[in-house]
Amino acid sequence: MLRSAILGAAALALTAPAFAANFVFETAQPVTEKHVIAESVVWTCEGTTCVGDLDRKKASVRICKKIAKEVGVVTALRNDNSELTAEELEACKASAKS
């Protein structure tokens, strides 16, 4: 019986959805596409703001750089738990699409 419970819990853990947090990024210029793929996420964009569910707990410069390669200068990246600082955003700008 204990073995069945352990196997059931393991199966549930493997099939449970991954942690995903709602992220928002903003850009210096309006994004021309309605949907952008960056960091393996489809972001929905309107003007200079894009929203997407990312399998990360907090914002990072690495994520920002991957987004910037697709859309240009990122002026903000945040979720409910974290937000990039001005210094981190400055580090992200080097990767921005021209």
GROMACS .gro file of C-alpha atoms in nm:
model
   98
    1MET     CA    1   0.000   0.000   0.000
    2LEU     CA    2   0.280   0.242   0.088
    3ARG     CA    3   0.453   0.152  -0.236
    4SER     CA    4   0.137   0.236  -0.434
    5ALA     CA    5   0.108   0.572  -0.257
    6ILE     CA    6   0.470   0.656  -0.334
    7LEU     CA    7   0.430   0.560  -0.701
    8GLY     CA    8   0.111   0.764  -0.724
    9ALA     CA    9   0.276   1.069  -0.571
   10ALA     CA   10   0.573   1.035  -0.808
   11ALA     CA   11   0.343   1.012  -1.111
   12LEU     CA   12   0.150   1.318  -0.996
   13ALA     CA   13   0.471   1.515  -0.949
   14LEU     CA   14   0.582   1.430  -1.302
   15THR     CA   15   0.252   1.530  -1.458
   16ALA     CA   16   0.191   1.846  -1.253
   17PRO     CA   17   0.228   2.172  -1.443
   18ALA     CA   18   0.556   2.357  -1.409
   19PHE     CA   19   0.574   2.674  -1.204
   20ALA     CA   20   0.495   2.970  -1.429
   21ALA     CA   21   0.481   3.334  -1.331
   22ASN     CA   22   0.322   3.620  -1.519
   23PHE     CA   23   0.598   3.853  -1.642
   24VAL     CA   24   0.577   4.195  -1.802
   25PHE     CA   25   0.843   4.372  -2.001
   26GLU     CA   26   0.839   4.720  -2.146
   27THR     CA   27   1.038   4.853  -2.438
   28ALA     CA   28   1.173   5.191  -2.544
   29GLN     CA   29   0.995   5.169  -2.883
   30PRO     CA   30   0.657   5.009  -2.961
   31VAL     CA   31   0.681   4.641  -3.050
   32THR     CA   32   0.565   4.597  -3.411
   33GLU     CA   33   0.445   4.236  -3.366
   34LYS     CA   34   0.134   4.138  -3.168
   35HIS     CA   35   0.314   3.821  -3.053
   36VAL     CA   36   0.687   3.783  -2.988
   37ILE     CA   37   0.876   3.464  -2.906
   38ALA     CA   38   1.162   3.513  -2.662
   39GLU     CA   39   1.302   3.292  -2.384
   40SER     CA   40   1.081   3.010  -2.523
   41VAL     CA   41   0.766   3.208  -2.438
   42VAL     CA   42   0.503   3.362  -2.661
   43TRP     CA   43   0.463   3.719  -2.536
   44THR     CA   44   0.149   3.917  -2.616
   45CYS     CA   45   0.240   4.277  -2.693
   46GLU     CA   46   0.051   4.601  -2.724
   47GLY     CA   47   0.250   4.918  -2.783
   48THR     CA   48   0.553   4.910  -2.556
   49THR     CA   49   0.419   4.649  -2.310
   50CYS     CA   50   0.437   4.270  -2.344
   51VAL     CA   51   0.300   4.002  -2.111
   52GLY     CA   52   0.384   3.632  -2.089
   53ASP     CA   53   0.404   3.335  -1.854
   54LEU     CA   54   0.764   3.244  -1.784
   55ASP     CA   55   0.885   2.938  -1.596
   56ARG     CA   56   1.098   3.146  -1.359
   57LYS     CA   57   1.044   3.287  -1.012
   58LYS     CA   58   1.221   3.619  -1.059
   59ALA     CA   59   1.339   3.860  -1.325
   60SER     CA   60   1.705   3.837  -1.429
   61VAL     CA   61   1.949   4.012  -1.660
   62ARG     CA   62   1.988   3.687  -1.855
   63ILE     CA   63   1.615   3.681  -1.935
   64CYS     CA   64   1.624   4.050  -2.022
   65LYS     CA   65   1.913   4.000  -2.266
   66LYS     CA   66   1.729   3.722  -2.449
   67ILE     CA   67   1.420   3.940  -2.482
   68ALA     CA   68   1.626   4.243  -2.593
   69LYS     CA   69   1.778   4.039  -2.877
   70GLU     CA   70   1.427   3.999  -3.018
   71VAL     CA   71   1.262   4.335  -2.949
   72GLY     CA   72   1.527   4.600  -2.880
   73VAL     CA   73   1.587   4.806  -2.568
   74VAL     CA   74   1.400   4.675  -2.265
   75THR     CA   75   1.311   4.948  -2.014
   76ALA     CA   76   1.146   4.724  -1.753
   77LEU     CA   77   1.116   4.355  -1.668
   78ARG     CA   78   0.911   4.241  -1.370
   79ASN     CA   79   0.670   3.998  -1.216
   80ASP     CA   80   0.484   3.999  -0.885
   81ASN     CA   81   0.800   3.896  -0.697
   82SER     CA   82   1.081   4.095  -0.856
   83GLU     CA   83   1.183   4.375  -1.088
   84LEU     CA   84   1.512   4.458  -1.256
   85THR     CA   85   1.700   4.756  -1.117
   86ALA     CA   86   1.823   5.048  -1.330
   87GLU     CA   87   2.175   4.900  -1.321
   88GLU     CA   88   2.050   4.560  -1.434
   89LEU     CA   89   1.850   4.718  -1.718
   90GLU     CA   90   2.163   4.908  -1.824
   91ALA     CA   91   2.353   4.577  -1.843
   92CYS     CA   92   2.071   4.436  -2.056
   93LYS     CA   93   2.091   4.718  -2.315
   94ALA     CA   94   2.414   4.583  -2.464
   95SER     CA   95   2.217   4.288  -2.608
   96ALA     CA   96   1.940   4.498  -2.764
   97LYS     CA   97   1.843   4.436  -3.125
   98SER     CA   98   1.948   4.724  -3.350
   0.00000   0.00000   0.00000
